[in-house]
Structures are given as C-alpha cells and as structure tokens.
GROMACS .gro file of C-alpha atoms in nm:
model
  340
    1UNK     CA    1   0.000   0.000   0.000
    2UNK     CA    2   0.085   0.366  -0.100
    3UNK     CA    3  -0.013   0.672   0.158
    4UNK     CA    4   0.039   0.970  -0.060
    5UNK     CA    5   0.046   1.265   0.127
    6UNK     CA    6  -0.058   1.616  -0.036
    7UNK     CA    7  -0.261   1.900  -0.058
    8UNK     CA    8  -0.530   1.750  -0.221
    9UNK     CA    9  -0.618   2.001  -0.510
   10UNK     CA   10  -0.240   1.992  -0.676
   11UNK     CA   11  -0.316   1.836  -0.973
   12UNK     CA   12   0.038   1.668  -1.038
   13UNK     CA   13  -0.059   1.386  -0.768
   14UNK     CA   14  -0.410   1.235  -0.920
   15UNK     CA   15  -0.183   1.114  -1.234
   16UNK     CA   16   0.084   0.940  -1.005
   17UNK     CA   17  -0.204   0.800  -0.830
   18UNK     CA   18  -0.295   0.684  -1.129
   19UNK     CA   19   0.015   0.495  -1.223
   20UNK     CA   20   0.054   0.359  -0.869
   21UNK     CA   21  -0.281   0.192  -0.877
   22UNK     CA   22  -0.236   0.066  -1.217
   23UNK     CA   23   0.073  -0.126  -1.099
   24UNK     CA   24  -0.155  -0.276  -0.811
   25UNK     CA   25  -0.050  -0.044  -0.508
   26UNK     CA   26  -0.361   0.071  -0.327
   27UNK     CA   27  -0.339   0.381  -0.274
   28UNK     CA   28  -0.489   0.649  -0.002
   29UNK     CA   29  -0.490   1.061  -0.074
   30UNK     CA   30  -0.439   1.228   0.234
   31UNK     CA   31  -0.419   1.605   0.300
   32UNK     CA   32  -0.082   1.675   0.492
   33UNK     CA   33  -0.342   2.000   0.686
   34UNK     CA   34  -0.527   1.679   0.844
   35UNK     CA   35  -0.194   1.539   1.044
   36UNK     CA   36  -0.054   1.801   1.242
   37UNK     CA   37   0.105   1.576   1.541
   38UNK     CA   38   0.392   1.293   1.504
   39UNK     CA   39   0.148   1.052   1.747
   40UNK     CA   40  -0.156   1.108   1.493
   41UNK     CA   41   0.094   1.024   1.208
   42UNK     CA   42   0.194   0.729   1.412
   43UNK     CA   43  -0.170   0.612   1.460
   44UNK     CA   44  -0.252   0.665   1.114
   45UNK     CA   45   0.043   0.457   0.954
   46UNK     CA   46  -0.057   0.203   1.194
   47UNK     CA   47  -0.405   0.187   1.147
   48UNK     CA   48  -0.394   0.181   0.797
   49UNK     CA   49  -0.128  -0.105   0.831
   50UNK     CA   50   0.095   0.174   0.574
   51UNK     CA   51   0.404   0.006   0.348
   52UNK     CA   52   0.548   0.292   0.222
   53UNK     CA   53   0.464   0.647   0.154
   54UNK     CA   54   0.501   0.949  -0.097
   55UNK     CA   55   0.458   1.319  -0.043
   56UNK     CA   56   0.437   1.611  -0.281
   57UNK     CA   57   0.617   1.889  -0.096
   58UNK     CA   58   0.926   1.855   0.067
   59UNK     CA   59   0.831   2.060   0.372
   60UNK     CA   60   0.431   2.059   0.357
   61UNK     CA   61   0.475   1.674   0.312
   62UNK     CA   62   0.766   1.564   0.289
   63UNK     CA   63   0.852   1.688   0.728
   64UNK     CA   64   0.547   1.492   0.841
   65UNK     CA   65   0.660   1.163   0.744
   66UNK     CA   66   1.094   1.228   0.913
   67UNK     CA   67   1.156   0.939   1.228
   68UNK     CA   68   0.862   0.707   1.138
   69UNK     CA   69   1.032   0.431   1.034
   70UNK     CA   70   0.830   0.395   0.718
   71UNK     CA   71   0.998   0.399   0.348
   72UNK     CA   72   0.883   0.729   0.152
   73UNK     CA   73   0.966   0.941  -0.170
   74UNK     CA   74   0.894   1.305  -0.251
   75UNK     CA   75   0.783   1.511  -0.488
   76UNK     CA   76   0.897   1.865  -0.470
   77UNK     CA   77   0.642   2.092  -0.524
   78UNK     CA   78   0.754   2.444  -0.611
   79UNK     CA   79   0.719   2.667  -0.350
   80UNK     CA   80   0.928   2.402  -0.117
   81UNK     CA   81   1.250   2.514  -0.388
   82UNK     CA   82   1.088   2.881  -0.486
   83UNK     CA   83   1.055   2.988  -0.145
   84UNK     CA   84   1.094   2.765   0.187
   85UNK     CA   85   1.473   2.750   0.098
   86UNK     CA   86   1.503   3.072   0.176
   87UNK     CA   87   1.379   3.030   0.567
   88UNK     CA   88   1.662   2.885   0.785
   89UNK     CA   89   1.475   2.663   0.999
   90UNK     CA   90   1.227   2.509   0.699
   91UNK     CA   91   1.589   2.438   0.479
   92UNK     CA   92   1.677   2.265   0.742
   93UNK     CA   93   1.411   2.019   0.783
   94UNK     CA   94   1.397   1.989   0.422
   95UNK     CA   95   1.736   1.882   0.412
   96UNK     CA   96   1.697   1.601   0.708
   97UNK     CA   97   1.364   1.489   0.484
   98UNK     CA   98   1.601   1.458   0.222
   99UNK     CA   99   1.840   1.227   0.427
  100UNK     CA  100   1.570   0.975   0.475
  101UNK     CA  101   1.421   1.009   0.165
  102UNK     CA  102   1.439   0.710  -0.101
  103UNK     CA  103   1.432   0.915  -0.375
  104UNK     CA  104   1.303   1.284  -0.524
  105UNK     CA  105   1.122   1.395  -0.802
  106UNK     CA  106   1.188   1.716  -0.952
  107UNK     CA  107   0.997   1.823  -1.256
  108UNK     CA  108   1.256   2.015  -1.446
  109UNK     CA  109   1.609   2.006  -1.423
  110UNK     CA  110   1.657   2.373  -1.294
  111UNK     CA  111   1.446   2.194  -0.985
  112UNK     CA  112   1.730   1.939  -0.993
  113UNK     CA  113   1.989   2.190  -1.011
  114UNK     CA  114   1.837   2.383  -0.714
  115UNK     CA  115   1.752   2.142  -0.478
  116UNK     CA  116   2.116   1.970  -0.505
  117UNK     CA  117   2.255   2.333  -0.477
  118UNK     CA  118   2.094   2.356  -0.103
  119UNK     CA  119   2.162   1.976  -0.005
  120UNK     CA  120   2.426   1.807  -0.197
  121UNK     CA  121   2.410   1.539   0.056
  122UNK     CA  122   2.097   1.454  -0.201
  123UNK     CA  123   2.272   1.470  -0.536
  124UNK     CA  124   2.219   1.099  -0.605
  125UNK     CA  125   1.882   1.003  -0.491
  126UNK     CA  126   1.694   1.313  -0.726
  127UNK     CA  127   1.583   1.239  -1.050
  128UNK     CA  128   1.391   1.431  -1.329
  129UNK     CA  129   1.052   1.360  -1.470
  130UNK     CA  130   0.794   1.613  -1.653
  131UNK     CA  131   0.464   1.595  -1.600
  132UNK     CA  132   0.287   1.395  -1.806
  133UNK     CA  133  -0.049   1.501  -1.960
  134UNK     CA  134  -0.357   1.326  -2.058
  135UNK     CA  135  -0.675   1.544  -2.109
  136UNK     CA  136  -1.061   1.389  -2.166
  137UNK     CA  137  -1.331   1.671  -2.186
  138UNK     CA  138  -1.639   1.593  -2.114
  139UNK     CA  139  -1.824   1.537  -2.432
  140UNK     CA  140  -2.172   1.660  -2.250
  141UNK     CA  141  -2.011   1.963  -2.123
  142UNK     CA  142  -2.248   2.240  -2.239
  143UNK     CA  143  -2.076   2.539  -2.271
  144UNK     CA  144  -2.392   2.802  -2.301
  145UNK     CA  145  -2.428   2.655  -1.935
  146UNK     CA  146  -2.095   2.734  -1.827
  147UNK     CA  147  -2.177   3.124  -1.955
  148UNK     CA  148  -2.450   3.130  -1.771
  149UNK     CA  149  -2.320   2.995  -1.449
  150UNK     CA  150  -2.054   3.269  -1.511
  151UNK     CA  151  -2.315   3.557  -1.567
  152UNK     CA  152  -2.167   3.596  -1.902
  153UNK     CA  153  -2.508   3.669  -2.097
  154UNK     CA  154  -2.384   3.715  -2.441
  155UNK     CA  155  -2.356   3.512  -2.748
  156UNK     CA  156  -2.082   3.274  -2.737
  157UNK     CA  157  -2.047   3.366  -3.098
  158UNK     CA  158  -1.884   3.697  -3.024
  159UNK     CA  159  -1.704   3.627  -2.692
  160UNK     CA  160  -1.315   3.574  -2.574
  161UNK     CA  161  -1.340   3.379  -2.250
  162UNK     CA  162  -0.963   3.404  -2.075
  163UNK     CA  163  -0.964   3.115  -1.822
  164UNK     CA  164  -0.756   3.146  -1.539
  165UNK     CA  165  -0.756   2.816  -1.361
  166UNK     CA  166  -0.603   2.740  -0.971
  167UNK     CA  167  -0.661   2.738  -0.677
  168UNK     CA  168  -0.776   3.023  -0.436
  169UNK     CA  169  -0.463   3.056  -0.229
  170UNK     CA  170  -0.235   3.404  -0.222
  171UNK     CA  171   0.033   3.204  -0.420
  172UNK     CA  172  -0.175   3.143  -0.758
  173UNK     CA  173  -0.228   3.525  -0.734
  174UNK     CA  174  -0.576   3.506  -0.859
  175UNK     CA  175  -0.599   3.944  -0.820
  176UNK     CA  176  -0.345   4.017  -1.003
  177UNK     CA  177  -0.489   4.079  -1.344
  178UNK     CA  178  -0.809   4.182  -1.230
  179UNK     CA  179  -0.828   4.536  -1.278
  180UNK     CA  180  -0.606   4.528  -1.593
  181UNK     CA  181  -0.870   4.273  -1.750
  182UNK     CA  182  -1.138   4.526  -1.604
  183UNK     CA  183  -1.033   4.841  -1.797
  184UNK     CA  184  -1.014   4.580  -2.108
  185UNK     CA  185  -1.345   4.477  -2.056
  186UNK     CA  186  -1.483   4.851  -1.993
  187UNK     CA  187  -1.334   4.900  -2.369
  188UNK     CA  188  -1.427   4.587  -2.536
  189UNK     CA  189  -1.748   4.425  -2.328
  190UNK     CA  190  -1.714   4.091  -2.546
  191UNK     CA  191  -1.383   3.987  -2.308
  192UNK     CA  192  -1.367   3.820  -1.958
  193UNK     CA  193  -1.171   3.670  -1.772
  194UNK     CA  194  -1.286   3.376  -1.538
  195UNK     CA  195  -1.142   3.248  -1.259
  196UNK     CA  196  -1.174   2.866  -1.180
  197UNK     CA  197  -1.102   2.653  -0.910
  198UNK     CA  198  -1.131   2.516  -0.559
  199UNK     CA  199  -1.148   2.770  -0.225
  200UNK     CA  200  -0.818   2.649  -0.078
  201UNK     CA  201  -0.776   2.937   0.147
  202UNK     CA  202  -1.122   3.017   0.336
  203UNK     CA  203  -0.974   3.392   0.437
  204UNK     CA  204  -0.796   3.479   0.090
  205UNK     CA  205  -1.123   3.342  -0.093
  206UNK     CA  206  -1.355   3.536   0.042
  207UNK     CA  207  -1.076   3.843  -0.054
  208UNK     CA  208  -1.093   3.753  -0.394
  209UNK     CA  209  -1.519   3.702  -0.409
  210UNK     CA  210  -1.500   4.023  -0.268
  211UNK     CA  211  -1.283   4.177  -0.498
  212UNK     CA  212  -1.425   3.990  -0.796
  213UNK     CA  213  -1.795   4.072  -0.745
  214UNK     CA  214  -1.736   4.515  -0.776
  215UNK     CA  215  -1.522   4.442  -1.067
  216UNK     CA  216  -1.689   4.444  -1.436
  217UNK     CA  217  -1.558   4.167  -1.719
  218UNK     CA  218  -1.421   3.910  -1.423
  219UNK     CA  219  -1.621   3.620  -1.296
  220UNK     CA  220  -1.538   3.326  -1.016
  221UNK     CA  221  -1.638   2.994  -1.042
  222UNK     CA  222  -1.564   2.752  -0.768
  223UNK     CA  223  -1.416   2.378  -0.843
  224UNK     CA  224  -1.538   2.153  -1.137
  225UNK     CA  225  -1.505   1.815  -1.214
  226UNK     CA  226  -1.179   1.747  -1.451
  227UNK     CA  227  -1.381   1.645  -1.727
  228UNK     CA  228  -1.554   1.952  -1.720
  229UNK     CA  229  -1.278   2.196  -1.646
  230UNK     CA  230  -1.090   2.060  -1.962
  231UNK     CA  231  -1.380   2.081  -2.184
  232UNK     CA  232  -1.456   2.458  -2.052
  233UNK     CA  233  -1.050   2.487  -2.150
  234UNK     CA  234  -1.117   2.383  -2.477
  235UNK     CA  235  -1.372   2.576  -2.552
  236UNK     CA  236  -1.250   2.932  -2.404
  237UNK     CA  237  -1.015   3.148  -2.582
  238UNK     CA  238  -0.683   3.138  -2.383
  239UNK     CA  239  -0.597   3.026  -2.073
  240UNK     CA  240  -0.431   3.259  -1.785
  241UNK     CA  241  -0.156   3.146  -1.506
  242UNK     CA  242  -0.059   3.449  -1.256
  243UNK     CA  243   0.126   3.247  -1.014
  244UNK     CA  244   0.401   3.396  -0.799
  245UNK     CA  245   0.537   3.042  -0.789
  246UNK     CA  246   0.531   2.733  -0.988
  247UNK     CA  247   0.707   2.394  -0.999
  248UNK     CA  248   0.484   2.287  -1.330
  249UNK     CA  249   0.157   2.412  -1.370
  250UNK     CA  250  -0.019   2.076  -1.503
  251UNK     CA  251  -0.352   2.391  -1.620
  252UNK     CA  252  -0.057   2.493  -1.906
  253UNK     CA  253  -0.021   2.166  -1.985
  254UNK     CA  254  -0.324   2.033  -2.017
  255UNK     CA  255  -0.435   2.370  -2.223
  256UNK     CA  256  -0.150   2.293  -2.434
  257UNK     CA  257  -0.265   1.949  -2.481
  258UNK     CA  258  -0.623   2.072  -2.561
  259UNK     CA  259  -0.470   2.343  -2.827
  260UNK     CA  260  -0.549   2.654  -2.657
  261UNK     CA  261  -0.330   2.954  -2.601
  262UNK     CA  262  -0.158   3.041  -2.276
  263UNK     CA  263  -0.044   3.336  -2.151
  264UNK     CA  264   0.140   3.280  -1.823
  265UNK     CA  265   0.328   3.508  -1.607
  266UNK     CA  266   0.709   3.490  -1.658
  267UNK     CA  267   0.840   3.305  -1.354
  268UNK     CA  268   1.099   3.012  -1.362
  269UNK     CA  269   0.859   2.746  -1.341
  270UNK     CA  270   0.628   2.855  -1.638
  271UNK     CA  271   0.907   2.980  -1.818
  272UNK     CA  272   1.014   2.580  -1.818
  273UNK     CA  273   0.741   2.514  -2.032
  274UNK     CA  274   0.622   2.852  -2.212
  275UNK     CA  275   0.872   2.969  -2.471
  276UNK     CA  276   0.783   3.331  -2.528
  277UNK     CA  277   0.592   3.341  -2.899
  278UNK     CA  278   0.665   2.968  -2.923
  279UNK     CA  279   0.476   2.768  -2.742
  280UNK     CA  280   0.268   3.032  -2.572
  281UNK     CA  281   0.332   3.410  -2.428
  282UNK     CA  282   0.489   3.517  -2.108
  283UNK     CA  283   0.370   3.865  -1.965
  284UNK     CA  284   0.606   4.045  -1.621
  285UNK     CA  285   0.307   4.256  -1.527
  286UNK     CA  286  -0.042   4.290  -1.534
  287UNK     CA  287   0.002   4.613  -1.838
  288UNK     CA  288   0.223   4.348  -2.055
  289UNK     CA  289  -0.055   4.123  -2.013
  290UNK     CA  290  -0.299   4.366  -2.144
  291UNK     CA  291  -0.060   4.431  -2.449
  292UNK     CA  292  -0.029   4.039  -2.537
  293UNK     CA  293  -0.360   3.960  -2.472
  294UNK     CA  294  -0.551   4.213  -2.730
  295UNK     CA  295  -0.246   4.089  -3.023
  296UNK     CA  296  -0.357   3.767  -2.928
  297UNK     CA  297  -0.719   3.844  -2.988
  298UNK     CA  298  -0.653   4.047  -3.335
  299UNK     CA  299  -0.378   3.771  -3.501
  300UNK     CA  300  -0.528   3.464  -3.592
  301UNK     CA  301  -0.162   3.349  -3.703
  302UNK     CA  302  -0.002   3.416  -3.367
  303UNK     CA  303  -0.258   3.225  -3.180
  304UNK     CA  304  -0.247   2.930  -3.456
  305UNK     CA  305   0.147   2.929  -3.423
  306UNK     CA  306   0.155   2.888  -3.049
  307UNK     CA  307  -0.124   2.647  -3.064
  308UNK     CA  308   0.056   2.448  -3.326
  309UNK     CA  309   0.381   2.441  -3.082
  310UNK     CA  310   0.237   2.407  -2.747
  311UNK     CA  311   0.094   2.058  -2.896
  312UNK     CA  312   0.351   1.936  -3.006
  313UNK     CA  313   0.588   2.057  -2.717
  314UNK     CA  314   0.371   1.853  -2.522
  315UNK     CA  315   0.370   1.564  -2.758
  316UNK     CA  316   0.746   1.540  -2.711
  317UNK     CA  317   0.826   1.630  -2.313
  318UNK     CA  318   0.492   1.541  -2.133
  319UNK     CA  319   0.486   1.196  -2.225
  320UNK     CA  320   0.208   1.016  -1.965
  321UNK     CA  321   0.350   0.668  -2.069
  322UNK     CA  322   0.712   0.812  -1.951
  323UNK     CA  323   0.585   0.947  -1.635
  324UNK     CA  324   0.375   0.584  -1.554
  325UNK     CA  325   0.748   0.426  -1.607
  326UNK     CA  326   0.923   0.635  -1.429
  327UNK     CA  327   0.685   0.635  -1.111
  328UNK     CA  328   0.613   0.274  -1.123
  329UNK     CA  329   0.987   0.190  -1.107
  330UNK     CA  330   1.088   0.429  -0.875
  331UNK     CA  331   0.805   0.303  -0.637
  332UNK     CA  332   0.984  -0.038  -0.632
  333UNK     CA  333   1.274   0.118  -0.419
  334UNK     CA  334   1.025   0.210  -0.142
  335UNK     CA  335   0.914  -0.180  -0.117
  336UNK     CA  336   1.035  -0.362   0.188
  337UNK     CA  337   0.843  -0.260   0.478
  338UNK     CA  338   0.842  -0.033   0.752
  339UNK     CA  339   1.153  -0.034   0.918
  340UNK     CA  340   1.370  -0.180   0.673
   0.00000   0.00000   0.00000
C-alpha cells in the first residue's frame, strides 16, 4: 500500500495515483493539513497497516513523514525550492527529509539543479521527470451553461473567454490581473476573464469574491469536475496562469494538450514550459498582459502558431506513458516494509 500525502487540489498527484494503482498499489490521498502531530501520524500509519509512503512537498509533506520508520519518496512541489529554501529553519528540515528520503522527483532540471545546490548530501537520490499530460473533456459539457453559471449573458459567438484556472490561495495570485482585465473589458465588453477553481484558502477566498464581485468583465467559479474543467479549457479562448510560484503548472499543460493559447506570467517554473511566442506568451506585469492579450485576440496566425507548438511541445516532453514508467519503477525502491 501507498499513503500519498498532499494538498489535495495539486493536480500533479491524481496522475501518479494513477500509475501507482495501475501497478496494483492501493493507494490512499491524504491532505498533509489533516496530520498536524507525530502521534496522529503514528496512529494513522498504523491503522492503515501503511508500506510505504510518498509526499508532494518537501516541507508541507515531505517533514510529516521524518523518524517514522516507514519507506517514503517526494515530490517537490515548487514553492518548497521557490521559497521555503530561503527560511533557515524550513531548509533545514527539508534537508533532514532529504536524508531519509528514497528518492526525489523534480519536474525540471533547474528543480534538480536547485535542490542539489541547497543539499548536496541529495545529489544521487533526485531524479527528473515532466509531468505527463492526458486530457478527456467531457463530451456533454455544455458550454452556453458554463456562460451562464458565469453571468456571461452574451452570445458565445462573439465572446473571448480568458480562463484562469487554480486554486484560491495568495500564491496562484488570482488578483493580479483583475483590474487590468477590467479596464479591457470597460473598452471591449465581449472579453472576460474567469477564474476557476477550488477555495483552498477560506480567508484569501472570500478576498478575492469580494474583490471579484465590484469588478466588471471578471467572474469566479468555484471547483469543477476534470472532465468539465478541460472541456470549458477547450472551448475558451486562452488560458491565464498568474502564479508567484510554480514547480509545473499541469492547467498549461493540459491547455497545451487541448490546443489553446496560454499566456502565463514569466516566472521560472512557467518559463520551463512557455517559450515566449513559441509555445505560448509570457507577460512580467499585469500592463504586458494587457498588451499580449488584445495581439492575441486580433492575429489569428499568432494564436495558430503557439497552438501548433504548445501541442507538439507537449507531444514530445509530457509523455504520460514516460511518467507511468518512471513512477512505477521508482516506487519499487520504497518496497520492503516499515523499518527496513
């Protein structure tokens, strides 16, 4: 048995999941906010009579699991190399989780790079694996429904839906385009920008509803069913990332996937994946946005170009076969039992 231990809504864990199960581990999906104490972690292994474990984020996670006697892997997250490294005490404890660790995943190998920069003690046990991407849109989606759930009341005919998908936490940023888009929309009422996804943070969501509701041309939707979120990705115009941090958004991947145009904000992790006018368009602030987003509206042959790319960039790094392989082997080194 499995115990992967997460934050539930990162959507890099349901596909290792995936490829765990498939190779006949059962796994369980806990949320590393539920097991606070070292005794209630020590209950839980037991109880669940636990073989080995794996944790996406090498603090969030990856500290719960140090002294338990139980084999376990990582999966670093982003913000555990993007920003935690940079607190003395969480370094630290990232680097003893590292000591017991099996092995590491990073998802690019500027990841790599970093994380064997802070604790070379680990150089040997990280490796490098992509996400891999597999999309399937819901072929009942209805996407006159999805307008209307969005008070968008307009013919789809004439609109350009920007999707911003993530979670409502401070890191995904989910504000920071908002008045930008607003002034857009004030200009040109035919564009909006919607914001997708789960409340993660109870205070910072009800910030952003807040915020969202007095501003004209944005809308908030709360979290849909996969299926559905990649069929409303297929069928919007381009899809938005504002994230302060990244490790891989799997949301650029999958709207890669799905041949729809990203514009993400330029930080290392999306810059791993977006090549500026290649395989999408990377804005620094919310007025360069503004500027890319209205040439991608009025050039049919930029938006066909970085459609073009982004599929078959995906095609050729986000192999989901490769990332089944890779996870299924590297689960065999956690096999052997507690203790051992």
């Amino acid at each position: 048995m499995s115990w992967m231990l997460s934050n539930p809504y990162a959507g890099a864990l349901q596909g290792v999941r995936d490829h765990l199960e498939a190779a006949g581990h059962v796994c369980l999906l806990k949320d590393a906010c539920d097991l606070e104490s070292s005794s209630e972690i020590s209950r839980f292994i037991k109880a669940e009579n636990l073989e080995a474990a794996l944790a996406l984020h090498l603090y969030r996670g990856g500290r719960l699991l140090r002294g338990h006697g139980i084999p376990f892997g990582i999966i670093f997250g982003g913000t555990d190399l993007n920003e935690d490294v940079n607190h003395r005490e969480k370094n630290e404890v990232m680097g003893k989780v590292l000591e017991e660790a099996r092995f590491a995943v990073a998802f690019t190998e500027s990841m790599k790079e970093t994380a064997q920069t802070q604790w070379p003690h680990a150089r040997g046990k990280i490796y490098v694996q992509s996400q891999g991407v597999v999309t399937v849109p819901n072929a009942a989606f209805s996407w006159d429904t999805f307008l209307h759930r969005s008070g968008i009341n307009q013919s789809a005919d004439n609109l350009h839906i920007f999707l911003l998908v993530c979670g409502l936490r401070q890191v995904k940023d989910p504000l920071y385009l908002v008045d930008v888009f607003s002034e857009w929309h004030r200009e040109e009422p035919n564009v909006y920008m919607v914001i997708a996804g789960p409340e993660v943070d109870p205070v910072f969501t009800r910030e952003v509803q807040a915020r969202v509701k007095r501003t004209a041309g944005v809308r908030l939707l709360g979290e849909m069913p996969q299926e559905d979120l990649h069929a409303a990705l297929k069928n919007c115009f381009a899809m938005v990332n504002s994230s302060v941090s990244e490790g891989m958004s799997a949301a650029i991947l999958e709207a890669m996937d799905l041949e729809v145009p990203v514009l993400a904000r330029n930080i290392p992790g999306n810059a791993a994946v977006v090549k500026h006018e290649v395989t999408g368009l990377l804005f620094s602030d919310p007025q360069e946005f503004a500027q890319l987003a209205k040439r991608l509206v009025r050039d049919p042959a930029l938006e066909k170009k970085i459609v073009a790319n982004g599929r078959e960039y995906v095609r050729r790094y986000h192999s989901w076969q490769a990332e089944r392989d890779t996870y299924q082997h590297l689960v065999r080194t956690l096999e052997g039992g507690v203790g051992e």
